[in-house]
PDB file of C-alpha atoms in Angstrom:
ATOM      1  CA  MET O   2     155.141 126.046  61.401  1.00  0.00           C
ATOM      2  CA  ARG O   3     151.511 126.806  62.237  1.00  0.00           C
ATOM      3  CA  ALA O   4     152.454 130.083  63.931  1.00  0.00           C
ATOM      4  CA  GLU O   5     154.522 131.169  60.938  1.00  0.00           C
ATOM      5  CA  ARG O   6     151.687 130.525  58.489  1.00  0.00           C
ATOM      6  CA  MET O   7     149.194 132.329  60.730  1.00  0.00           C
ATOM      7  CA  ALA O   8     151.539 135.299  61.144  1.00  0.00           C
ATOM      8  CA  ARG O   9     151.891 135.585  57.377  1.00  0.00           C
ATOM      9  CA  GLY O  10     148.158 135.199  56.851  1.00  0.00           C
ATOM     10  CA  ALA O  11     149.051 132.442  54.411  1.00  0.00           C
ATOM     11  CA  THR O  12     146.291 131.167  52.157  1.00  0.00           C
ATOM     12  CA  PRO O  13     146.035 127.357  52.126  1.00  0.00           C
ATOM     13  CA  LEU O  14     147.508 125.882  48.969  1.00  0.00           C
ATOM     14  CA  TYR O  15     144.174 124.303  48.036  1.00  0.00           C
ATOM     15  CA  GLU O  16     142.577 127.775  47.862  1.00  0.00           C
ATOM     16  CA  MET O  17     145.221 129.135  45.463  1.00  0.00           C
ATOM     17  CA  THR O  18     145.409 128.843  41.716  1.00  0.00           C
ATOM     18  CA  LEU O  19     147.540 125.957  40.533  1.00  0.00           C
ATOM     19  CA  ALA O  20     150.383 128.263  39.505  1.00  0.00           C
ATOM     20  CA  GLN O  21     150.274 130.079  42.841  1.00  0.00           C
ATOM     21  CA  ALA O  22     150.239 126.830  44.813  1.00  0.00           C
ATOM     22  CA  ARG O  23     153.210 125.435  42.919  1.00  0.00           C
ATOM     23  CA  ALA O  24     155.251 128.580  43.459  1.00  0.00           C
ATOM     24  CA  ALA O  25     154.289 128.866  47.141  1.00  0.00           C
ATOM     25  CA  ASP O  26     155.058 125.213  47.838  1.00  0.00           C
ATOM     26  CA  LEU O  27     158.580 125.471  46.438  1.00  0.00           C
ATOM     27  CA  ALA O  28     159.192 128.774  48.236  1.00  0.00           C
ATOM     28  CA  ASP O  29     158.100 127.291  51.580  1.00  0.00           C
ATOM     29  CA  ILE O  30     160.324 124.249  51.146  1.00  0.00           C
ATOM     30  CA  ARG O  31     163.342 126.350  50.237  1.00  0.00           C
ATOM     31  CA  ALA O  32     162.766 128.691  53.178  1.00  0.00           C
ATOM     32  CA  ALA O  33     162.519 125.846  55.709  1.00  0.00           C
ATOM     33  CA  GLY O  34     165.180 123.611  54.194  1.00  0.00           C
ATOM     34  CA  GLY O  35     168.187 125.760  55.028  1.00  0.00           C
ATOM     35  CA  ASP O  36     171.279 126.203  52.903  1.00  0.00           C
ATOM     36  CA  PRO O  37     171.765 123.346  50.403  1.00  0.00           C
ATOM     37  CA  GLU O  38     174.645 121.030  51.232  1.00  0.00           C
ATOM     38  CA  PRO O  39     177.486 120.899  48.736  1.00  0.00           C
ATOM     39  CA  VAL O  40     177.704 117.528  46.985  1.00  0.00           C
ATOM     40  CA  PHE O  41     180.653 116.136  45.033  1.00  0.00           C
ATOM     41  CA  GLU O  42     178.695 116.150  41.764  1.00  0.00           C
ATOM     42  CA  VAL O  43     175.159 117.179  40.827  1.00  0.00           C
ATOM     43  CA  THR O  44     174.047 116.524  37.254  1.00  0.00           C
ATOM     44  CA  ASP O  45     170.832 117.435  35.461  1.00  0.00           C
ATOM     45  CA  ALA O  46     169.821 115.210  32.567  1.00  0.00           C
ATOM     46  CA  THR O  47     166.741 113.705  30.944  1.00  0.00           C
ATOM     47  CA  PHE O  48     165.402 110.197  30.566  1.00  0.00           C
ATOM     48  CA  PRO O  49     162.885 108.794  28.080  1.00  0.00           C
ATOM     49  CA  GLY O  50     159.498 108.688  29.768  1.00  0.00           C
ATOM     50  CA  PRO O  51     156.380 106.960  28.447  1.00  0.00           C
ATOM     51  CA  ALA O  52     155.227 110.190  26.758  1.00  0.00           C
ATOM     52  CA  GLY O  53     158.512 111.971  26.083  1.00  0.00           C
ATOM     53  CA  GLU O  54     161.698 113.142  27.756  1.00  0.00           C
ATOM     54  CA  LEU O  55     161.515 113.889  31.477  1.00  0.00           C
ATOM     55  CA  PRO O  56     164.014 115.668  33.749  1.00  0.00           C
ATOM     56  CA  VAL O  57     166.211 113.782  36.189  1.00  0.00           C
ATOM     57  CA  ARG O  58     168.825 114.957  38.672  1.00  0.00           C
ATOM     58  CA  LEU O  59     171.698 112.836  39.980  1.00  0.00           C
ATOM     59  CA  TYR O  60     173.582 113.479  43.222  1.00  0.00           C
ATOM     60  CA  ARG O  61     176.946 111.723  43.457  1.00  0.00           C
ATOM     61  CA  PRO O  62     178.696 111.976  46.857  1.00  0.00           C
ATOM     62  CA  SER O  63     182.098 110.806  45.594  1.00  0.00           C
ATOM     63  CA  ALA O  64     183.984 109.653  42.530  1.00  0.00           C
ATOM     64  CA  ASP O  65     183.585 106.011  43.592  1.00  0.00           C
ATOM     65  CA  ARG O  66     181.807 103.745  41.106  1.00  0.00           C
ATOM     66  CA  PRO O  67     179.580 101.828  41.245  1.00  0.00           C
ATOM     67  CA  LEU O  68     177.597 103.198  44.168  1.00  0.00           C
ATOM     68  CA  PRO O  69     174.447 101.929  45.850  1.00  0.00           C
ATOM     69  CA  THR O  70     171.572 104.009  44.567  1.00  0.00           C
ATOM     70  CA  LEU O  71     168.410 105.599  45.911  1.00  0.00           C
ATOM     71  CA  VAL O  72     165.709 106.544  43.401  1.00  0.00           C
ATOM     72  CA  TYR O  73     163.824 109.282  45.253  1.00  0.00           C
ATOM     73  CA  PHE O  74     160.379 110.586  44.266  1.00  0.00           C
ATOM     74  CA  PHE O  75     159.475 114.104  45.419  1.00  0.00           C
ATOM     75  CA  GLY O  76     156.251 114.914  47.248  1.00  0.00           C
ATOM     76  CA  GLY O  77     153.521 117.409  46.417  1.00  0.00           C
ATOM     77  CA  GLY O  78     150.250 115.517  46.165  1.00  0.00           C
ATOM     78  CA  TRP O  79     151.032 114.436  42.584  1.00  0.00           C
ATOM     79  CA  THR O  80     150.110 118.072  41.808  1.00  0.00           C
ATOM     80  CA  LEU O  81     152.974 120.240  43.045  1.00  0.00           C
ATOM     81  CA  GLY O  82     156.731 119.971  42.935  1.00  0.00           C
ATOM     82  CA  GLY O  83     159.574 118.930  40.712  1.00  0.00           C
ATOM     83  CA  ILE O  84     163.189 117.904  41.023  1.00  0.00           C
ATOM     84  CA  ASP O  85     163.955 121.157  42.849  1.00  0.00           C
ATOM     85  CA  THR O  86     161.438 120.264  45.572  1.00  0.00           C
ATOM     86  CA  SER O  87     163.530 117.424  46.970  1.00  0.00           C
ATOM     87  CA  ASP O  88     166.923 119.026  46.337  1.00  0.00           C
ATOM     88  CA  GLY O  89     167.799 119.557  49.999  1.00  0.00           C
ATOM     89  CA  VAL O  90     166.704 116.065  51.022  1.00  0.00           C
ATOM     90  CA  CYS O  91     168.563 114.421  48.145  1.00  0.00           C
ATOM     91  CA  ARG O  92     171.767 116.313  48.897  1.00  0.00           C
ATOM     92  CA  ALA O  93     171.627 115.339  52.561  1.00  0.00           C
ATOM     93  CA  LEU O  94     170.900 111.675  51.838  1.00  0.00           C
ATOM     94  CA  ALA O  95     173.597 111.398  49.175  1.00  0.00           C
ATOM     95  CA  ASN O  96     176.227 112.752  51.547  1.00  0.00           C
ATOM     96  CA  ALA O  97     175.148 110.970  54.719  1.00  0.00           C
ATOM     97  CA  ALA O  98     174.294 107.601  53.146  1.00  0.00           C
ATOM     98  CA  GLY O  99     177.162 107.630  50.664  1.00  0.00           C
ATOM     99  CA  CYS O 100     174.872 106.627  47.828  1.00  0.00           C
ATOM    100  CA  LEU O 101     174.018 107.943  44.397  1.00  0.00           C
ATOM    101  CA  VAL O 102     170.625 109.635  44.596  1.00  0.00           C
ATOM    102  CA  VAL O 103     168.522 109.861  41.451  1.00  0.00           C
ATOM    103  CA  THR O 104     165.388 112.003  41.524  1.00  0.00           C
ATOM    104  CA  PRO O 105     163.212 111.869  38.404  1.00  0.00           C
ATOM    105  CA  GLY O 106     160.701 114.461  37.360  1.00  0.00           C
ATOM    106  CA  TYR O 107     157.295 112.920  36.749  1.00  0.00           C
ATOM    107  CA  ARG O 108     154.226 114.384  35.099  1.00  0.00           C
ATOM    108  CA  LEU O 109     151.902 116.275  37.426  1.00  0.00           C
ATOM    109  CA  ALA O 110     148.143 116.273  37.889  1.00  0.00           C
ATOM    110  CA  PRO O 111     145.651 117.607  37.036  1.00  0.00           C
ATOM    111  CA  GLU O 112     147.249 118.052  33.610  1.00  0.00           C
ATOM    112  CA  HIS O 113     148.397 114.424  33.757  1.00  0.00           C
ATOM    113  CA  PRO O 114     146.237 112.402  36.163  1.00  0.00           C
ATOM    114  CA  PHE O 115     146.743 108.790  37.258  1.00  0.00           C
ATOM    115  CA  PRO O 116     148.472 106.669  36.014  1.00  0.00           C
ATOM    116  CA  ALA O 117     150.956 109.150  34.507  1.00  0.00           C
ATOM    117  CA  ALA O 118     153.049 109.599  37.661  1.00  0.00           C
ATOM    118  CA  THR O 119     153.238 105.885  38.462  1.00  0.00           C
ATOM    119  CA  ASP O 120     154.156 105.056  34.867  1.00  0.00           C
ATOM    120  CA  ASP O 121     156.887 107.711  34.841  1.00  0.00           C
ATOM    121  CA  CYS O 122     158.367 106.572  38.155  1.00  0.00           C
ATOM    122  CA  LEU O 123     158.439 102.906  37.184  1.00  0.00           C
ATOM    123  CA  THR O 124     160.076 103.899  33.895  1.00  0.00           C
ATOM    124  CA  ALA O 125     162.669 105.904  35.823  1.00  0.00           C
ATOM    125  CA  LEU O 126     163.553 102.872  37.936  1.00  0.00           C
ATOM    126  CA  GLY O 127     163.951 100.779  34.794  1.00  0.00           C
ATOM    127  CA  TRP O 128     166.113 103.487  33.225  1.00  0.00           C
ATOM    128  CA  VAL O 129     168.450 103.434  36.228  1.00  0.00           C
ATOM    129  CA  ALA O 130     168.742  99.645  36.039  1.00  0.00           C
ATOM    130  CA  GLU O 131     169.329  99.615  32.286  1.00  0.00           C
ATOM    131  CA  ASN O 132     171.926 102.395  32.446  1.00  0.00           C
ATOM    132  CA  ALA O 133     173.618 101.406  35.685  1.00  0.00           C
ATOM    133  CA  ASP O 134     177.115 101.214  34.190  1.00  0.00           C
ATOM    134  CA  ALA O 135     176.895 104.647  32.590  1.00  0.00           C
ATOM    135  CA  LEU O 136     175.399 106.159  35.736  1.00  0.00           C
ATOM    136  CA  GLY O 137     177.888 104.542  38.087  1.00  0.00           C
ATOM    137  CA  ALA O 138     175.066 102.765  39.915  1.00  0.00           C
ATOM    138  CA  ASP O 139     175.156  99.276  41.375  1.00  0.00           C
ATOM    139  CA  PRO O 140     172.013  97.549  40.033  1.00  0.00           C
ATOM    140  CA  ALA O 141     172.117  95.027  42.871  1.00  0.00           C
ATOM    141  CA  ARG O 142     171.869  97.781  45.505  1.00  0.00           C
ATOM    142  CA  VAL O 143     168.967 100.011  44.499  1.00  0.00           C
ATOM    143  CA  ALA O 144     166.358 101.456  46.851  1.00  0.00           C
ATOM    144  CA  VAL O 145     163.261 103.530  46.213  1.00  0.00           C
ATOM    145  CA  GLY O 146     162.052 106.323  48.442  1.00  0.00           C
ATOM    146  CA  GLY O 147     159.919 109.407  48.672  1.00  0.00           C
ATOM    147  CA  ASP O 148     157.879 111.653  50.919  1.00  0.00           C
ATOM    148  CA  SER O 149     154.105 112.147  50.930  1.00  0.00           C
ATOM    149  CA  ALA O 150     152.872 111.486  47.371  1.00  0.00           C
ATOM    150  CA  GLY O 151     156.462 110.516  46.599  1.00  0.00           C
ATOM    151  CA  GLY O 152     156.179 107.903  49.335  1.00  0.00           C
ATOM    152  CA  ASN O 153     153.007 106.640  47.681  1.00  0.00           C
ATOM    153  CA  LEU O 154     154.842 106.384  44.368  1.00  0.00           C
ATOM    154  CA  ALA O 155     157.788 104.606  45.996  1.00  0.00           C
ATOM    155  CA  ALA O 156     155.461 102.049  47.589  1.00  0.00           C
ATOM    156  CA  VAL O 157     153.628 101.525  44.300  1.00  0.00           C
ATOM    157  CA  VAL O 158     156.871 101.180  42.333  1.00  0.00           C
ATOM    158  CA  ALA O 159     158.153  98.647  44.880  1.00  0.00           C
ATOM    159  CA  LEU O 160     155.019  96.543  44.363  1.00  0.00           C
ATOM    160  CA  GLN O 161     155.334  96.742  40.590  1.00  0.00           C
ATOM    161  CA  ALA O 162     159.053  95.961  40.721  1.00  0.00           C
ATOM    162  CA  ARG O 163     158.321  92.866  42.804  1.00  0.00           C
ATOM    163  CA  ASP O 164     155.714  91.688  40.317  1.00  0.00           C
ATOM    164  CA  ARG O 165     158.068  92.292  37.367  1.00  0.00           C
ATOM    165  CA  GLY O 166     161.107  90.679  38.942  1.00  0.00           C
ATOM    166  CA  LEU O 167     163.090  93.923  39.254  1.00  0.00           C
ATOM    167  CA  PRO O 168     165.397  93.660  42.278  1.00  0.00           C
ATOM    168  CA  LEU O 169     165.124  96.278  45.015  1.00  0.00           C
ATOM    169  CA  ALA O 170     167.128  96.395  48.226  1.00  0.00           C
ATOM    170  CA  ALA O 171     165.046  98.770  50.355  1.00  0.00           C
ATOM    171  CA  GLN O 172     162.163 101.235  50.625  1.00  0.00           C
ATOM    172  CA  LEU O 173     162.212 104.637  52.334  1.00  0.00           C
ATOM    173  CA  LEU O 174     158.599 105.734  52.845  1.00  0.00           C
ATOM    174  CA  VAL O 175     158.144 109.103  54.536  1.00  0.00           C
ATOM    175  CA  TYR O 176     154.540 109.857  55.612  1.00  0.00           C
ATOM    176  CA  PRO O 177     153.193 108.114  52.487  1.00  0.00           C
ATOM    177  CA  ASN O 178     149.660 108.230  51.118  1.00  0.00           C
ATOM    178  CA  THR O 179     148.644 104.581  51.005  1.00  0.00           C
ATOM    179  CA  CYS O 180     144.859 104.535  50.599  1.00  0.00           C
ATOM    180  CA  TYR O 181     142.422 106.624  48.577  1.00  0.00           C
ATOM    181  CA  ARG O 182     139.871 108.421  50.761  1.00  0.00           C
ATOM    182  CA  ALA O 183     141.093 106.642  53.893  1.00  0.00           C
ATOM    183  CA  ASP O 184     138.719 107.050  56.840  1.00  0.00           C
ATOM    184  CA  THR O 185     141.151 107.296  59.733  1.00  0.00           C
ATOM    185  CA  GLU O 186     141.356 108.991  63.098  1.00  0.00           C
ATOM    186  CA  SER O 187     144.379 111.013  62.026  1.00  0.00           C
ATOM    187  CA  LEU O 188     142.555 112.307  58.945  1.00  0.00           C
ATOM    188  CA  ARG O 189     139.569 113.397  61.040  1.00  0.00           C
ATOM    189  CA  ASP O 190     141.581 114.910  63.891  1.00  0.00           C
ATOM    190  CA  ASN O 191     144.135 116.972  61.955  1.00  0.00           C
ATOM    191  CA  ASP O 192     141.895 119.710  60.612  1.00  0.00           C
ATOM    192  CA  ASP O 193     143.906 122.875  61.292  1.00  0.00           C
ATOM    193  CA  ARG O 194     143.342 125.369  58.469  1.00  0.00           C
ATOM    194  CA  TRP O 195     146.939 126.551  58.689  1.00  0.00           C
ATOM    195  CA  MET O 196     148.396 123.085  58.212  1.00  0.00           C
ATOM    196  CA  PHE O 197     148.083 120.152  55.822  1.00  0.00           C
ATOM    197  CA  ASN O 198     144.550 118.876  56.543  1.00  0.00           C
ATOM    198  CA  HIS O 199     141.712 116.812  55.093  1.00  0.00           C
ATOM    199  CA  HIS O 200     140.846 119.623  52.662  1.00  0.00           C
ATOM    200  CA  SER O 201     144.411 119.406  51.349  1.00  0.00           C
ATOM    201  CA  VAL O 202     144.132 115.638  50.987  1.00  0.00           C
ATOM    202  CA  ASP O 203     140.810 115.923  49.147  1.00  0.00           C
ATOM    203  CA  TRP O 204     142.207 118.556  46.775  1.00  0.00           C
ATOM    204  CA  TYR O 205     145.199 116.438  45.843  1.00  0.00           C
ATOM    205  CA  TRP O 206     143.079 113.342  45.313  1.00  0.00           C
ATOM    206  CA  ARG O 207     140.628 115.237  43.066  1.00  0.00           C
ATOM    207  CA  ASN O 208     143.515 116.456  40.951  1.00  0.00           C
ATOM    208  CA  TYR O 209     145.192 113.068  40.686  1.00  0.00           C
ATOM    209  CA  LEU O 210     142.205 110.766  40.420  1.00  0.00           C
ATOM    210  CA  PRO O 211     139.263 112.115  38.376  1.00  0.00           C
ATOM    211  CA  ASP O 212     137.684 108.645  38.471  1.00  0.00           C
ATOM    212  CA  PRO O 213     137.077 107.655  42.118  1.00  0.00           C
ATOM    213  CA  GLU O 214     136.622 104.016  41.087  1.00  0.00           C
ATOM    214  CA  ALA O 215     140.341 103.893  40.316  1.00  0.00           C
ATOM    215  CA  GLY O 216     141.008 104.397  44.026  1.00  0.00           C
ATOM    216  CA  ARG O 217     140.723 100.642  44.498  1.00  0.00           C
ATOM    217  CA  ASP O 218     143.697 100.059  42.199  1.00  0.00           C
ATOM    218  CA  PRO O 219     146.814  99.082  44.211  1.00  0.00           C
ATOM    219  CA  ARG O 220     148.765 101.465  41.957  1.00  0.00           C
ATOM    220  CA  VAL O 221     146.755 104.196  43.689  1.00  0.00           C
ATOM    221  CA  SER O 222     146.213 102.575  47.094  1.00  0.00           C
ATOM    222  CA  PRO O 223     149.054 100.185  47.938  1.00  0.00           C
ATOM    223  CA  LEU O 224     147.352  99.484  51.274  1.00  0.00           C
ATOM    224  CA  LEU O 225     144.643  97.680  49.269  1.00  0.00           C
ATOM    225  CA  ALA O 226     147.094  95.369  47.488  1.00  0.00           C
ATOM    226  CA  PRO O 227     146.024  91.800  48.284  1.00  0.00           C
ATOM    227  CA  ASP O 228     149.581  90.566  48.886  1.00  0.00           C
ATOM    228  CA  LEU O 229     152.481  92.546  50.348  1.00  0.00           C
ATOM    229  CA  SER O 230     154.858  89.618  50.759  1.00  0.00           C
ATOM    230  CA  GLY O 231     158.181  89.668  48.944  1.00  0.00           C
ATOM    231  CA  LEU O 232     158.664  93.424  49.214  1.00  0.00           C
ATOM    232  CA  PRO O 233     162.094  94.790  50.149  1.00  0.00           C
ATOM    233  CA  PRO O 234     162.824  95.942  53.714  1.00  0.00           C
ATOM    234  CA  ALA O 235     161.276  99.290  54.553  1.00  0.00           C
ATOM    235  CA  LEU O 236     161.766 102.278  56.805  1.00  0.00           C
ATOM    236  CA  VAL O 237     158.439 104.045  57.318  1.00  0.00           C
ATOM    237  CA  ILE O 238     158.465 107.488  58.931  1.00  0.00           C
ATOM    238  CA  THR O 239     155.252 109.157  60.098  1.00  0.00           C
ATOM    239  CA  ALA O 240     154.381 112.383  61.936  1.00  0.00           C
ATOM    240  CA  GLU O 241     152.053 112.757  64.914  1.00  0.00           C
ATOM    241  CA  TYR O 242     150.066 115.696  63.540  1.00  0.00           C
ATOM    242  CA  ASP O 243     149.559 114.395  60.019  1.00  0.00           C
ATOM    243  CA  PRO O 244     146.296 113.349  58.361  1.00  0.00           C
ATOM    244  CA  LEU O 245     148.269 110.576  56.624  1.00  0.00           C
ATOM    245  CA  ARG O 246     149.757 109.180  59.842  1.00  0.00           C
ATOM    246  CA  ASP O 247     147.383 106.252  60.331  1.00  0.00           C
ATOM    247  CA  GLU O 248     147.395 104.989  56.748  1.00  0.00           C
ATOM    248  CA  GLY O 249     151.197 105.092  56.678  1.00  0.00           C
ATOM    249  CA  GLU O 250     151.382 103.117  59.905  1.00  0.00           C
ATOM    250  CA  ARG O 251     148.761 100.638  58.714  1.00  0.00           C
ATOM    251  CA  TYR O 252     150.820 100.016  55.596  1.00  0.00           C
ATOM    252  CA  ALA O 253     153.896  99.377  57.738  1.00  0.00           C
ATOM    253  CA  GLU O 254     151.906  96.953  59.901  1.00  0.00           C
ATOM    254  CA  ARG O 255     150.517  95.108  56.881  1.00  0.00           C
ATOM    255  CA  MET O 256     153.987  94.746  55.358  1.00  0.00           C
ATOM    256  CA  ARG O 257     155.314  93.438  58.660  1.00  0.00           C
ATOM    257  CA  ALA O 258     152.450  90.935  58.897  1.00  0.00           C
ATOM    258  CA  ALA O 259     153.357  89.754  55.382  1.00  0.00           C
ATOM    259  CA  GLY O 260     156.915  88.983  56.481  1.00  0.00           C
ATOM    260  CA  VAL O 261     158.621  92.180  55.327  1.00  0.00           C
ATOM    261  CA  ALA O 262     161.313  93.609  57.608  1.00  0.00           C
ATOM    262  CA  VAL O 263     159.899  96.997  58.627  1.00  0.00           C
ATOM    263  CA  GLU O 264     161.269  99.779  60.803  1.00  0.00           C
ATOM    264  CA  LEU O 265     158.492 102.202  61.777  1.00  0.00           C
ATOM    265  CA  THR O 266     159.111 105.522  63.514  1.00  0.00           C
ATOM    266  CA  ARG O 267     156.543 108.163  64.441  1.00  0.00           C
ATOM    267  CA  TYR O 268     157.961 111.624  65.106  1.00  0.00           C
ATOM    268  CA  ASP O 269     155.834 113.038  67.898  1.00  0.00           C
ATOM    269  CA  GLY O 270     155.129 116.747  67.765  1.00  0.00           C
ATOM    270  CA  MET O 271     155.789 116.891  64.027  1.00  0.00           C
ATOM    271  CA  ALA O 272     153.369 117.704  61.207  1.00  0.00           C
ATOM    272  CA  HIS O 273     153.168 116.632  57.596  1.00  0.00           C
ATOM    273  CA  GLY O 274     156.043 118.005  55.538  1.00  0.00           C
ATOM    274  CA  PHE O 275     158.586 118.219  58.345  1.00  0.00           C
ATOM    275  CA  PHE O 276     161.107 115.949  56.576  1.00  0.00           C
ATOM    276  CA  THR O 277     162.015 118.755  54.161  1.00  0.00           C
ATOM    277  CA  MET O 278     162.516 121.336  56.942  1.00  0.00           C
ATOM    278  CA  SER O 279     165.971 120.453  58.260  1.00  0.00           C
ATOM    279  CA  GLY O 280     166.995 124.103  58.181  1.00  0.00           C
ATOM    280  CA  SER O 281     164.441 124.976  60.851  1.00  0.00           C
ATOM    281  CA  LEU O 282     163.471 121.771  62.702  1.00  0.00           C
ATOM    282  CA  ALA O 283     165.844 119.597  64.724  1.00  0.00           C
ATOM    283  CA  ASP O 284     163.548 116.580  64.283  1.00  0.00           C
ATOM    284  CA  ALA O 285     163.772 116.959  60.513  1.00  0.00           C
ATOM    285  CA  ARG O 286     167.549 116.634  60.790  1.00  0.00           C
ATOM    286  CA  ARG O 287     167.111 113.604  63.049  1.00  0.00           C
ATOM    287  CA  ALA O 288     164.735 112.006  60.556  1.00  0.00           C
ATOM    288  CA  LEU O 289     167.178 112.612  57.698  1.00  0.00           C
ATOM    289  CA  ASP O 290     169.967 111.098  59.784  1.00  0.00           C
ATOM    290  CA  GLN O 291     167.782 108.081  60.547  1.00  0.00           C
ATOM    291  CA  ALA O 292     166.962 107.641  56.865  1.00  0.00           C
ATOM    292  CA  ALA O 293     170.633 107.903  55.899  1.00  0.00           C
ATOM    293  CA  ARG O 294     171.642 105.421  58.582  1.00  0.00           C
ATOM    294  CA  TYR O 295     168.977 102.995  57.355  1.00  0.00           C
ATOM    295  CA  LEU O 296     170.190 103.303  53.775  1.00  0.00           C
ATOM    296  CA  ARG O 297     173.782 102.682  54.844  1.00  0.00           C
ATOM    297  CA  GLU O 298     172.728  99.589  56.770  1.00  0.00           C
ATOM    298  CA  THR O 299     170.621  98.139  53.951  1.00  0.00           C
ATOM    299  CA  LEU O 300     172.619  99.193  50.886  1.00  0.00           C
ATOM    300  CA  TRP O 301     176.200  98.856  52.100  1.00  0.00           C
ATOM    301  CA  ARG O 302     176.065  95.442  53.767  1.00  0.00           C
TER     302      ARG O 302
END
């Protein structure tokens, strides 16, 4: 990945205009993701968000109803991405886990800073629960998941769902942001210009959180939540060469200490973003297979 970016003379996303960064991010993901898997049924729709209609895409692996369901939040630092960003991942998980995958579009920063994304994602989870019959979803077997900022949103939504009495069966957290301005070894050490680095992290946080004081809010930093007990079981995936590695692993350790069943896997040799690169990285395929296996074990039992 690093060699490819160097060979292209690629400008870091944080040095591009917003429009350029959004286009480049999607192009990179599509190039590394390989050919999209065919799925039995893929449907684009909308759902009523807190400030208007928002896009949502549903991936149904079979005609069976109701199906266990994964609500998956795409990554992109709350700044980049959309439902197309996670298309390859959602297709693979729907097929391999045998579950309905629902990926909502949420409002992006800096146009819509915190708490817009968290509000939209929690609303999306409620929409799935309220419309389970129409969607062919089993409301008793719903998981949340996401990668990077999407992993942050999944962790935050899981905390809010617990506090509101909304049942969740599992969490899939792939290299999640869990703490605003975390001071960790992995953040300091992973400073390669050609990769996701601390400059990237700072840029995303500035876009998402204009008020640094809000960084203490558990809806921003789930690692700072005073109580993590009562959360659903979680699979946490991290990457060795990722600025977010340590905060993701600390969150897994804190959940485990609070009595949550946690499976934690670090993919050595991998960098941030690898989960979406199954078309070019064998470990990305292995991570997707692990995630699908975990979802089968937690949602189908």
